[in-house]
Every structure is written in structure tokens, then in C-alpha cells.
mmCIF file of C-alpha atoms and ligand atoms in Angstrom:
data_model
loop_
_atom_site.group_PDB
_atom_site.id
_atom_site.type_symbol
_atom_site.label_atom_id
_atom_site.label_comp_id
_atom_site.label_asym_id
_atom_site.label_seq_id
_atom_site.Cartn_x
_atom_site.Cartn_y
_atom_site.Cartn_z
ATOM 1 C CA MET A 1 -25.349 11.313 9.050
ATOM 2 C CA SER A 2 -23.758 8.433 10.414
ATOM 3 C CA ALA A 3 -19.977 7.791 10.902
ATOM 4 C CA ARG A 4 -18.089 7.676 8.048
ATOM 5 C CA LEU A 5 -14.150 7.875 6.551
ATOM 6 C CA LEU A 6 -13.767 10.939 4.526
ATOM 7 C CA VAL A 7 -10.784 10.666 1.884
ATOM 8 C CA ASP A 8 -9.738 13.741 0.390
ATOM 9 C CA LEU A 9 -8.752 12.720 -3.137
ATOM 10 C CA ASP A 10 -7.265 16.233 -3.691
ATOM 11 C CA ALA A 11 -4.899 15.831 -1.070
ATOM 12 C CA PHE A 12 -3.944 12.449 -2.326
ATOM 13 C CA ALA A 13 -3.071 13.936 -5.454
ATOM 14 C CA ARG A 14 -0.731 16.400 -3.804
ATOM 15 C CA ASN A 15 0.767 13.408 -1.917
ATOM 16 C CA LEU A 16 1.477 11.786 -5.196
ATOM 17 C CA HIS A 17 3.110 14.528 -6.626
ATOM 18 C CA VAL A 18 5.269 14.853 -3.458
ATOM 19 C CA VAL A 19 6.244 11.294 -3.920
ATOM 20 C CA ARG A 20 6.728 11.512 -7.569
ATOM 21 C CA ALA A 21 9.254 14.722 -6.948
ATOM 22 C CA ALA A 22 11.103 12.755 -4.189
ATOM 23 C CA VAL A 23 11.675 9.347 -6.180
ATOM 24 C CA ALA A 24 12.289 11.042 -9.486
ATOM 25 C CA PRO A 25 13.853 9.950 -12.126
ATOM 26 C CA ALA A 26 12.466 6.694 -10.674
ATOM 27 C CA THR A 27 8.751 5.725 -11.182
ATOM 28 C CA HIS A 28 6.247 5.542 -8.530
ATOM 29 C CA MET A 29 4.510 2.304 -8.487
ATOM 30 C CA LEU A 30 1.233 3.172 -6.272
ATOM 31 C CA VAL A 31 0.655 0.083 -3.775
ATOM 32 C CA VAL A 32 -3.067 -0.317 -3.478
ATOM 33 C CA LYS A 33 -3.207 -3.900 -1.757
ATOM 34 C CA ASP A 34 -5.775 -4.100 0.666
ATOM 35 C CA ASP A 35 -8.412 -1.977 -1.053
ATOM 36 C CA ALA A 36 -5.850 0.957 -1.454
ATOM 37 C CA TYR A 37 -5.078 0.487 2.412
ATOM 38 C CA ALA A 38 -8.639 0.587 3.280
ATOM 39 C CA HIS A 39 -9.479 3.813 1.454
ATOM 40 C CA GLY A 40 -11.530 2.234 -1.432
ATOM 41 C CA LEU A 41 -9.814 0.858 -4.435
ATOM 42 C CA VAL A 42 -11.610 2.195 -7.379
ATOM 43 C CA PRO A 43 -11.768 6.083 -6.396
ATOM 44 C CA ILE A 44 -7.903 5.772 -5.630
ATOM 45 C CA VAL A 45 -6.756 4.706 -8.824
ATOM 46 C CA GLY A 46 -8.857 6.576 -10.903
ATOM 47 C CA ARG A 47 -7.539 9.881 -9.248
ATOM 48 C CA ALA A 48 -4.042 8.291 -9.436
ATOM 49 C CA TRP A 49 -4.723 7.624 -13.137
ATOM 50 C CA ALA A 50 -5.777 11.241 -13.671
ATOM 51 C CA GLU A 51 -2.688 12.228 -11.953
ATOM 52 C CA GLY A 52 -0.382 10.274 -14.286
ATOM 53 C CA VAL A 53 0.455 7.193 -12.188
ATOM 54 C CA ARG A 54 0.887 4.407 -14.534
ATOM 55 C CA TRP A 55 1.945 1.545 -12.368
ATOM 56 C CA PHE A 56 -0.024 -0.193 -9.615
ATOM 57 C CA GLY A 57 1.074 -2.607 -7.145
ATOM 58 C CA ALA A 58 -2.104 -4.599 -6.575
ATOM 59 C CA PHE A 59 -0.672 -7.485 -4.538
ATOM 60 C CA ASP A 60 -3.412 -10.073 -5.407
ATOM 61 C CA ILE A 61 -5.407 -11.184 -8.460
ATOM 62 C CA PRO A 62 -8.863 -10.073 -7.766
ATOM 63 C CA THR A 63 -7.244 -6.508 -6.917
ATOM 64 C CA ALA A 64 -5.473 -6.534 -9.955
ATOM 65 C CA LEU A 65 -8.571 -7.587 -12.085
ATOM 66 C CA LEU A 66 -10.429 -4.534 -10.295
ATOM 67 C CA VAL A 67 -7.676 -2.006 -11.481
ATOM 68 C CA ARG A 68 -7.615 -3.292 -15.196
ATOM 69 C CA ASP A 69 -11.658 -2.941 -15.362
ATOM 70 C CA ALA A 70 -11.181 0.777 -14.049
ATOM 71 C CA LEU A 71 -8.163 1.539 -16.046
ATOM 72 C CA GLY A 72 -7.963 -0.211 -18.908
ATOM 73 C CA SER A 73 -5.319 -2.011 -20.862
ATOM 74 C CA GLU A 74 -2.592 0.636 -20.589
ATOM 75 C CA ALA A 75 -1.970 0.659 -16.703
ATOM 76 C CA ARG A 76 0.651 -1.825 -15.592
ATOM 77 C CA ILE A 77 -0.511 -3.833 -12.796
ATOM 78 C CA PHE A 78 1.892 -5.798 -10.650
ATOM 79 C CA VAL A 79 0.879 -8.715 -8.625
ATOM 80 C CA TRP A 80 2.856 -10.930 -6.134
ATOM 81 C CA LEU A 81 0.652 -13.331 -4.677
ATOM 82 C CA LEU A 82 0.305 -16.038 -7.193
ATOM 83 C CA ASN A 83 -0.751 -19.363 -5.962
ATOM 84 C CA GLY A 84 -0.378 -21.795 -8.599
ATOM 85 C CA PRO A 85 -1.396 -22.463 -12.156
ATOM 86 C CA ASP A 86 -4.859 -20.434 -12.237
ATOM 87 C CA ASP A 87 -3.595 -17.648 -10.903
ATOM 88 C CA LEU A 88 -0.808 -17.576 -13.525
ATOM 89 C CA ALA A 89 -3.301 -18.336 -16.175
ATOM 90 C CA ALA A 90 -5.345 -15.194 -15.001
ATOM 91 C CA ALA A 91 -2.599 -12.979 -14.586
ATOM 92 C CA VAL A 92 -1.376 -13.785 -18.078
ATOM 93 C CA GLU A 93 -4.806 -13.426 -19.606
ATOM 94 C CA ALA A 94 -5.210 -9.774 -17.804
ATOM 95 C CA ASP A 95 -1.671 -8.899 -19.181
ATOM 96 C CA LEU A 96 -0.743 -8.391 -15.607
ATOM 97 C CA ASP A 97 3.359 -8.048 -14.387
ATOM 98 C CA LEU A 98 3.615 -11.101 -12.327
ATOM 99 C CA GLY A 99 6.164 -10.744 -9.425
ATOM 100 C CA ILE A 100 7.468 -14.699 -9.284
ATOM 101 C CA GLY A 101 9.082 -15.144 -6.097
ATOM 102 C CA ASP A 102 8.915 -19.203 -6.416
ATOM 103 C CA ARG A 103 11.216 -21.350 -8.429
ATOM 104 C CA ALA A 104 8.608 -23.828 -8.814
ATOM 105 C CA LEU A 105 5.993 -21.296 -10.263
ATOM 106 C CA LEU A 106 8.279 -20.448 -13.220
ATOM 107 C CA ASP A 107 8.014 -24.291 -14.509
ATOM 108 C CA GLU A 108 4.235 -23.463 -14.743
ATOM 109 C CA LEU A 109 4.943 -20.571 -17.325
ATOM 110 C CA SER A 110 5.834 -23.401 -19.952
ATOM 111 C CA SER A 111 2.115 -23.450 -21.042
ATOM 112 C CA ALA A 112 1.782 -19.894 -20.928
ATOM 113 C CA VAL A 113 -0.323 -19.008 -23.933
ATOM 114 C CA ARG A 114 1.324 -15.632 -24.373
ATOM 115 C CA PRO A 115 4.731 -14.072 -23.190
ATOM 116 C CA ALA A 116 4.340 -13.553 -19.314
ATOM 117 C CA ARG A 117 5.827 -10.246 -18.126
ATOM 118 C CA VAL A 118 7.924 -11.698 -15.146
ATOM 119 C CA HIS A 119 9.711 -10.017 -12.584
ATOM 120 C CA LEU A 120 11.845 -12.359 -10.710
ATOM 121 C CA LYS A 121 12.073 -11.649 -6.968
ATOM 122 C CA ILE A 122 15.261 -12.816 -5.057
ATOM 123 C CA ASP A 123 14.832 -13.096 -1.264
ATOM 124 C CA THR A 124 17.201 -10.830 0.192
ATOM 125 C CA GLY A 125 16.538 -11.785 3.632
ATOM 126 C CA LEU A 126 12.703 -11.302 4.463
ATOM 127 C CA HIS A 127 12.060 -14.913 3.796
ATOM 128 C CA ARG A 128 8.309 -14.134 3.116
ATOM 129 C CA ASN A 129 8.399 -14.986 -0.628
ATOM 130 C CA GLY A 130 11.404 -14.678 -2.966
ATOM 131 C CA ILE A 131 13.610 -17.043 -4.812
ATOM 132 C CA ARG A 132 16.516 -17.855 -2.218
ATOM 133 C CA PRO A 133 20.089 -17.089 -3.142
ATOM 134 C CA GLU A 134 20.806 -20.640 -3.624
ATOM 135 C CA GLU A 135 18.012 -21.491 -6.098
ATOM 136 C CA TRP A 136 18.671 -17.944 -8.101
ATOM 137 C CA GLY A 137 21.247 -19.512 -10.696
ATOM 138 C CA SER A 138 18.694 -22.220 -11.558
ATOM 139 C CA ALA A 139 15.810 -19.771 -11.704
ATOM 140 C CA VAL A 140 17.975 -17.628 -14.025
ATOM 141 C CA ALA A 141 18.797 -20.382 -16.263
ATOM 142 C CA ARG A 142 14.817 -21.272 -16.314
ATOM 143 C CA ALA A 143 13.625 -17.934 -17.090
ATOM 144 C CA ALA A 144 16.197 -17.762 -20.225
ATOM 145 C CA GLU A 145 14.650 -20.958 -21.512
ATOM 146 C CA LEU A 146 11.273 -19.573 -21.130
ATOM 147 C CA ALA A 147 12.355 -16.402 -22.749
ATOM 148 C CA ASP A 148 13.759 -18.136 -25.537
ATOM 149 C CA ASP A 149 10.449 -20.155 -25.885
ATOM 150 C CA GLY A 150 8.333 -17.192 -25.989
ATOM 151 C CA ARG A 151 6.589 -17.757 -22.764
ATOM 152 C CA LEU A 152 8.223 -15.162 -20.620
ATOM 153 C CA ARG A 153 9.473 -11.843 -21.191
ATOM 154 C CA LEU A 154 11.503 -10.568 -18.261
ATOM 155 C CA GLU A 155 10.383 -7.090 -17.466
ATOM 156 C CA GLY A 156 11.950 -6.818 -13.917
ATOM 157 C CA VAL A 157 14.109 -7.724 -11.041
ATOM 158 C CA TRP A 158 12.868 -7.173 -7.487
ATOM 159 C CA SER A 159 12.892 -7.190 -3.741
ATOM 160 C CA HIS A 160 11.323 -6.119 -0.589
ATOM 161 C CA ILE A 161 13.214 -5.181 2.324
ATOM 162 C CA ALA A 162 12.310 -4.800 5.979
ATOM 163 C CA GLU A 163 13.299 -1.019 6.054
ATOM 164 C CA ALA A 164 13.906 -1.225 9.936
ATOM 165 C CA SER A 165 17.531 -0.774 10.281
ATOM 166 C CA ASP A 166 20.192 0.553 7.552
ATOM 167 C CA ALA A 167 22.568 -2.320 8.236
ATOM 168 C CA ASP A 168 19.823 -5.100 7.609
ATOM 169 C CA ASP A 169 18.968 -3.170 4.596
ATOM 170 C CA ASP A 170 22.462 -2.785 3.235
ATOM 171 C CA ALA A 171 22.994 -6.498 3.692
ATOM 172 C CA ALA A 172 19.831 -6.915 1.598
ATOM 173 C CA ARG A 173 21.109 -4.675 -1.178
ATOM 174 C CA ALA A 174 24.151 -6.499 -1.455
ATOM 175 C CA LEU A 175 22.332 -9.647 -2.366
ATOM 176 C CA PHE A 176 20.237 -7.766 -4.582
ATOM 177 C CA ASP A 177 23.030 -6.570 -6.542
ATOM 178 C CA ALA A 178 24.715 -10.023 -6.675
ATOM 179 C CA ALA A 179 21.334 -11.398 -8.211
ATOM 180 C CA ARG A 180 21.195 -8.734 -10.826
ATOM 181 C CA ARG A 181 24.868 -9.679 -11.630
ATOM 182 C CA ASP A 182 23.798 -13.160 -12.262
ATOM 183 C CA LEU A 183 21.327 -11.993 -14.632
ATOM 184 C CA ASP A 184 23.834 -10.034 -16.636
ATOM 185 C CA ARG A 185 25.835 -12.869 -16.957
ATOM 186 C CA ALA A 186 23.123 -15.180 -18.359
ATOM 187 C CA GLY A 187 22.217 -12.406 -20.848
ATOM 188 C CA LEU A 188 18.878 -11.879 -19.708
ATOM 189 C CA ARG A 189 18.516 -8.204 -19.440
ATOM 190 C CA ALA A 190 15.758 -7.085 -16.787
ATOM 191 C CA PRO A 191 14.509 -3.617 -17.862
ATOM 192 C CA LEU A 192 13.386 -2.511 -14.438
ATOM 193 C CA ALA A 193 15.007 -3.069 -11.090
ATOM 194 C CA HIS A 194 12.784 -2.428 -8.016
ATOM 195 C CA PHE A 195 13.724 -2.631 -4.486
ATOM 196 C CA ALA A 196 12.170 0.145 -2.291
ATOM 197 C CA ALA A 197 8.614 1.143 -0.402
ATOM 198 C CA SER A 198 7.839 4.062 1.042
ATOM 199 C CA ALA A 199 10.688 4.465 3.704
ATOM 200 C CA ALA A 200 13.624 3.415 1.680
ATOM 201 C CA ALA A 201 12.259 5.483 -1.638
ATOM 202 C CA PHE A 202 12.633 8.627 0.577
ATOM 203 C CA ALA A 203 15.651 7.819 2.728
ATOM 204 C CA ARG A 204 17.928 5.918 0.556
ATOM 205 C CA PRO A 205 18.287 7.592 -2.917
ATOM 206 C CA GLU A 206 20.535 4.885 -3.789
ATOM 207 C CA PHE A 207 17.880 2.369 -3.364
ATOM 208 C CA ARG A 208 15.557 4.005 -5.900
ATOM 209 C CA ASP A 209 16.466 2.174 -9.202
ATOM 210 C CA ASP A 210 13.797 2.525 -11.986
ATOM 211 C CA LEU A 211 10.554 1.799 -10.046
ATOM 212 C CA VAL A 212 9.703 2.376 -5.966
ATOM 213 C CA ARG A 213 6.696 0.771 -4.609
ATOM 214 C CA VAL A 214 5.176 3.278 -2.157
ATOM 215 C CA GLY A 215 1.956 2.937 -0.622
ATOM 216 C CA ALA A 216 1.924 4.374 2.761
ATOM 217 C CA PHE A 217 3.442 7.876 1.995
ATOM 218 C CA ALA A 218 1.090 8.175 -0.855
ATOM 219 C CA TYR A 219 -1.781 7.874 1.822
ATOM 220 C CA GLY A 220 -0.049 10.266 4.169
ATOM 221 C CA ILE A 221 0.681 7.377 6.556
ATOM 222 C CA ALA A 222 4.000 8.129 8.199
ATOM 223 C CA PRO A 223 6.223 5.311 9.481
ATOM 224 C CA ALA A 224 6.441 4.249 12.822
ATOM 225 C CA GLY A 225 9.365 5.783 14.806
ATOM 226 C CA GLY A 226 10.353 7.847 12.092
ATOM 227 C CA PRO A 227 9.473 11.456 10.614
ATOM 228 C CA ASP A 228 6.022 12.441 10.563
ATOM 229 C CA ALA A 229 3.882 13.180 7.623
ATOM 230 C CA ALA A 230 4.653 16.711 7.478
ATOM 231 C CA ALA A 231 8.583 16.283 7.737
ATOM 232 C CA LEU A 232 8.087 14.146 4.945
ATOM 233 C CA GLY A 233 5.979 16.507 2.948
ATOM 234 C CA VAL A 234 2.927 14.486 2.576
ATOM 235 C CA GLU A 235 -0.406 14.638 4.551
ATOM 236 C CA GLN A 236 -2.942 12.278 5.729
ATOM 237 C CA ILE A 237 -5.723 11.902 3.371
ATOM 238 C CA ALA A 238 -8.436 10.146 5.342
ATOM 239 C CA SER A 239 -10.503 11.316 8.482
ATOM 240 C CA LEU A 240 -12.913 9.136 10.639
ATOM 241 C CA VAL A 241 -15.972 11.448 11.350
ATOM 242 C CA ALA A 242 -18.642 10.399 13.690
ATOM 243 C CA PRO A 243 -21.682 12.461 14.973
ATOM 244 C CA VAL A 244 -22.342 12.431 18.429
ATOM 245 C CA ARG A 245 -25.376 9.900 19.083
ATOM 246 C CA ALA A 246 -26.261 10.757 22.600
ATOM 247 C CA THR A 247 -25.249 12.469 25.603
ATOM 248 C CA ASP A 248 -25.453 12.078 29.549
ATOM 249 C CA GLY A 249 -24.515 14.845 30.877
ATOM 250 C CA VAL A 250 -21.045 14.088 31.365
ATOM 251 C CA HIS A 251 -19.965 12.193 28.059
ATOM 252 C CA ALA A 252 -20.629 12.477 24.530
ATOM 253 C CA VAL A 253 -21.500 9.048 23.260
ATOM 254 C CA LEU A 254 -20.342 8.344 19.614
ATOM 255 C CA GLY A 255 -21.976 5.521 17.819
ATOM 256 C CA ILE A 256 -18.762 3.842 16.791
ATOM 257 C CA GLY A 257 -16.454 1.540 18.748
ATOM 258 C CA SER A 258 -14.101 -1.272 18.231
ATOM 259 C CA GLN A 259 -16.015 -3.248 15.943
ATOM 260 C CA ASP A 260 -15.796 -0.415 13.265
ATOM 261 C CA GLY A 261 -12.212 -0.285 14.057
ATOM 262 C CA LEU A 262 -11.045 1.727 17.277
ATOM 263 C CA PRO A 263 -9.113 -0.249 19.559
ATOM 264 C CA SER A 264 -10.285 -0.204 22.830
ATOM 265 C CA SER A 265 -6.772 0.068 24.087
ATOM 266 C CA LEU A 266 -7.026 3.553 22.671
ATOM 267 C CA ALA A 267 -9.312 4.716 25.419
ATOM 268 C CA GLY A 268 -7.406 7.268 27.781
ATOM 269 C CA LEU A 269 -4.958 7.809 25.389
ATOM 270 C CA ILE A 270 -6.091 9.996 22.481
ATOM 271 C CA SER A 271 -8.195 12.846 22.072
ATOM 272 C CA VAL A 272 -10.768 13.979 19.573
ATOM 273 C CA ALA A 273 -11.708 17.066 17.699
ATOM 274 C CA THR A 274 -14.948 18.492 19.238
ATOM 275 C CA PRO A 275 -16.998 21.754 18.179
ATOM 276 C CA ALA A 276 -15.588 22.920 21.746
ATOM 277 C CA GLY A 277 -11.940 21.703 21.182
ATOM 278 C CA ALA A 278 -10.049 18.495 22.184
ATOM 279 C CA ARG A 279 -11.692 15.999 24.369
ATOM 280 C CA ARG A 280 -10.407 13.061 25.920
ATOM 281 C CA ILE A 281 -11.993 9.301 24.759
ATOM 282 C CA THR A 282 -12.133 7.793 28.103
ATOM 283 C CA ARG A 283 -13.748 4.409 26.782
ATOM 284 C CA ILE A 284 -14.378 2.390 23.669
ATOM 285 C CA ASP A 285 -16.982 -0.370 23.704
ATOM 286 C CA ALA A 286 -17.649 -2.376 20.755
ATOM 287 C CA ASP A 287 -20.155 -0.236 19.663
ATOM 288 C CA ARG A 288 -19.765 3.075 21.351
ATOM 289 C CA THR A 289 -17.253 5.578 22.433
ATOM 290 C CA LEU A 290 -17.532 7.545 25.187
ATOM 291 C CA VAL A 291 -15.765 11.159 24.992
ATOM 292 C CA GLU A 292 -15.239 13.686 27.769
ATOM 293 C CA GLY A 293 -18.458 16.261 27.338
ATOM 294 C CA TRP A 294 -18.668 20.090 27.017
ATOM 295 C CA PRO A 295 -21.308 22.247 27.998
ATOM 296 C CA THR A 296 -23.070 22.853 24.636
ATOM 297 C CA MET A 297 -22.599 19.226 23.348
ATOM 298 C CA SER A 298 -25.656 18.064 21.455
ATOM 299 C CA VAL A 299 -27.116 15.144 19.288
ATOM 300 C CA GLY A 300 -25.405 15.102 15.735
ATOM 301 C CA GLU A 301 -22.259 17.400 16.367
ATOM 302 C CA GLU A 302 -19.670 15.943 14.130
ATOM 303 C CA ILE A 303 -16.628 14.736 15.632
ATOM 304 C CA ARG A 304 -13.049 14.166 14.227
ATOM 305 C CA VAL A 305 -11.952 10.991 15.739
ATOM 306 C CA LEU A 306 -8.793 10.017 13.711
ATOM 307 C CA GLY A 307 -6.644 11.331 10.678
ATOM 308 C CA ALA A 308 -6.876 14.352 8.789
ATOM 309 C CA GLY A 309 -8.624 17.417 10.636
ATOM 310 C CA GLY A 310 -8.585 15.301 13.901
ATOM 311 C CA LEU A 311 -5.677 15.477 16.680
ATOM 312 C CA HIS A 312 -4.170 12.623 15.743
ATOM 313 C CA ALA A 313 -2.909 10.990 12.617
ATOM 314 C CA MET A 314 -3.234 7.138 12.078
ATOM 315 C CA THR A 315 0.390 6.689 12.807
ATOM 316 C CA ASP A 316 0.564 8.883 15.928
ATOM 317 C CA ALA A 317 -2.527 6.965 17.416
ATOM 318 C CA ALA A 318 -1.079 3.671 16.375
ATOM 319 C CA GLU A 319 2.323 4.425 18.196
ATOM 320 C CA ARG A 320 0.365 4.874 21.403
ATOM 321 C CA ILE A 321 -0.868 1.279 21.387
ATOM 322 C CA GLY A 322 2.375 -0.168 20.008
ATOM 323 C CA THR A 323 1.125 -0.765 16.154
ATOM 324 C CA ILE A 324 1.843 0.880 13.013
ATOM 325 C CA GLY A 325 -0.306 3.484 10.898
ATOM 326 C CA GLU A 326 -1.344 1.058 8.382
ATOM 327 C CA GLU A 327 -2.566 -1.312 10.974
ATOM 328 C CA LEU A 328 -4.775 1.397 12.283
ATOM 329 C CA ALA A 329 -6.175 2.431 8.749
ATOM 330 C CA LEU A 330 -6.593 -1.172 7.730
ATOM 331 C CA ARG A 331 -8.892 -1.567 10.889
ATOM 332 C CA VAL A 332 -11.367 0.812 9.936
ATOM 333 C CA SER A 333 -14.271 -1.555 9.070
ATOM 334 C CA PRO A 334 -15.664 -1.791 5.599
ATOM 335 C CA LEU A 335 -18.897 -1.270 6.812
ATOM 336 C CA ILE A 336 -17.942 2.203 7.575
ATOM 337 C CA GLU A 337 -19.019 4.282 4.650
ATOM 338 C CA ARG A 338 -16.134 5.860 2.370
ATOM 339 C CA VAL A 339 -17.067 9.423 1.176
ATOM 340 C CA TYR A 340 -14.834 11.012 -1.369
ATOM 341 C CA ALA A 341 -13.645 14.736 -2.196
ATOM 342 C CA GLY A 342 -12.226 15.251 -5.427
ATOM 343 C CA VAL A 343 -13.261 12.205 -7.554
ATOM 344 C CA ARG A 344 -12.307 12.176 -11.031
ATOM 345 C CA PRO A 345 -14.591 10.344 -13.688
ATOM 346 C CA LEU A 346 -12.421 7.064 -15.083
ATOM 347 C CA ARG A 347 -11.646 7.101 -18.692
HETATM 348 C C1 LIG B 1 3.063 -3.344 0.733
HETATM 349 C C2 LIG B 1 4.138 -3.344 -0.165
HETATM 350 C C3 LIG B 1 5.092 -2.002 -0.464
HETATM 351 C C4 LIG B 1 4.528 -0.625 -0.051
HETATM 352 O O1 LIG B 1 5.170 -0.293 1.589
HETATM 353 P P1 LIG B 1 4.822 0.902 2.167
HETATM 354 O O2 LIG B 1 5.774 0.840 3.116
HETATM 355 O O3 LIG B 1 3.305 0.841 2.222
HETATM 356 O O4 LIG B 1 5.234 1.809 0.889
HETATM 357 C C5 LIG B 1 5.925 -2.574 -1.378
HETATM 358 N N1 LIG B 1 6.517 -3.694 -1.667
HETATM 359 C C6 LIG B 1 6.090 -4.708 -1.168
HETATM 360 C C7 LIG B 1 5.905 -6.046 -1.805
HETATM 361 C C8 LIG B 1 4.433 -4.741 -0.274
HETATM 362 O O5 LIG B 1 3.821 -5.662 0.076
#
């Protein structure tokens, strides 16, 4: 066996139920961008569907089309990276829910072949993507025209927040509420409001609205500097496992390294789970990792390097090198095989 990322879909299902209970009566939109945070898109959405998840946050069109293909026409699939008319046409064609955060993009909908499902995004301070408050009035007016023309069906109003400080999030919330009042005044009702991602969905009940867009916690990845997964009631679903490739009497050598996604700066800072117990990583090169040895070490023994069943959750290891759990999860090379437990047949 070579190195692999074990993904426990039963643990994932438990997390989904924890998220659902925590955010109820709001609905959980499972965020699956970046290949479901590198866990592998299709097995993840398949199991989520089997567990009753109906909303998926895909981010981009290629991801959304894969989800549509896997789950069929009833899945609601939200995309928010839309670069121009081709993306819009593809999104309308696939009956996606479009997160529109660009006033100019609305005009492109005037030639939509059927009503586009639109969620208008107000920029509440992140300045990543979102209609700026000063353009909001004009965007609302344009959306109302497009709705009258049968080119747009307003499904939602949304924003994204930093979740770094309560004060900033409260300021963002005030802008969001003002934007919703503008919609009401224009007689344009958005059936769904969504504002919170993982951290705020758990910590700020008043931010849950109708939908919450939760990725990280569903995969058991805790926030940096916040409560750990156990305190949140979720569990890490992935485990990076590597066999001992060689021994030199002093070290066990694992055949994965920084090119596979283990940052070399972790050397000296984390330990791995060996058959003999915890052993420190002493060095990480491009294609190998040295671990303190043990008397009976032998080639082929399985070592839990990171994540479930190991000594460090992704977030815990990430914090030691000044990054976040998602970042470490996403680094695991796509060339490392994903192996699943608990796959459910699709459709
Ligand atoms: C990534 C993302 C989320 C999910 O965030 P988590 O912290 O992983 O739950 C939600 N909304 C948007 C717009 C995102 O880009």
C-alpha cells in the first residue's frame, strides 16, 4: 500500500447531522468548493445527498456541473464565481443558483433563455466580490426589471463575512439588513437570506437566516484559534496514512514529503501515530519524511500522519505553522489516492 487519504464518510454523515441540528431551522448548504476541501467531490456529495442534504455550494461552474451530473435535477447548486456571459449561459442551462455579486453581470441576464435563479450579493466589507452598497439601489432596480421581463427569478440575498471579530461581523450584518430593506421597498422579495459560514453558523444564532453555507465544520475542520472539533461536536473525517518505506536504524522513513502536501516547516513540531506510539517527525524533504524510530519498526507498517486517528487534527498542525486547517487539508496532493469508507450508491 502506498500513502493515501482515508475519508470516513460515516463520520462525515455524523457531522452533517450535527451541523443540521446546530443550525435548525435554517437549512444547511454544504460547501464543496476545491474538490470538497480536497476530500473528493463525488463521494462527498453522494453521501451528503443520501443524508438529506439538498443544497450544495459549488463556487465555480465546473464543480457545479459535476454535482449536477452526480445528483440530478433536484439538487440546488449554488455558484458564485461567474466570469461573464459564457459562465452565465452555462449556469442557466444547468439550472444552477447564481450568486451575483457584480452589478454589470446583471445586465448580461437580459438575454437569458429562461429565468435565472439569482441570489444577489451585497458586499458587507470583505471587498472580495459583492455589489457595493452605493450600487445596491441600482442593482435592485435592474433586478426588478429583469424579473418583470421573465429573465430573473430572485431566490436569495446573501453576503459573506470574515468571522474574525464579532464587531466586524455586526457591522457587516447592519449593511446586510439595510440591503434587505431596500429589496423590500422595491417590492422584490428574496425568499432566502444567507449570511453565515461555519463559524458564525455555530456561534451566532441571529446570523443563521434561512440557509447557512457550511463547509469546514462538515469535514470536521475546526477554526483556527477557536473551539476544537470535539467542542463543536464534529470529528475530522480524513486521515493521511503512509507506510514506512525504509528504516535506517534511527529513523523510519515515510515515502511522502512536502511535494505531497506535508509542509516541511512541520518537522520538529508534530508527532505521528506509529504502532509503538507517538513519534516525532524530525525532517520533511520533498519526497520523504523522517520519523524517530522504534525498536521493532519495519517496512510496511502503517503510520497515521495527520487527521483522524493521528495525533494532530489538521487545524492543530496548521496552527503550529501559522496557517489554518483548510489550507493544510487542501495541500494534500491530488496524486495521493483517496480511499473511502461508507460510500453510498448514487441515485
Ligand atoms: C468557503 C465559503 C464558505 C464556507 O466556509 P467554511 O468556513 O468552510 O464553512 C461559505 N461561503 C462562501 C462564500 C465561501 O467562499
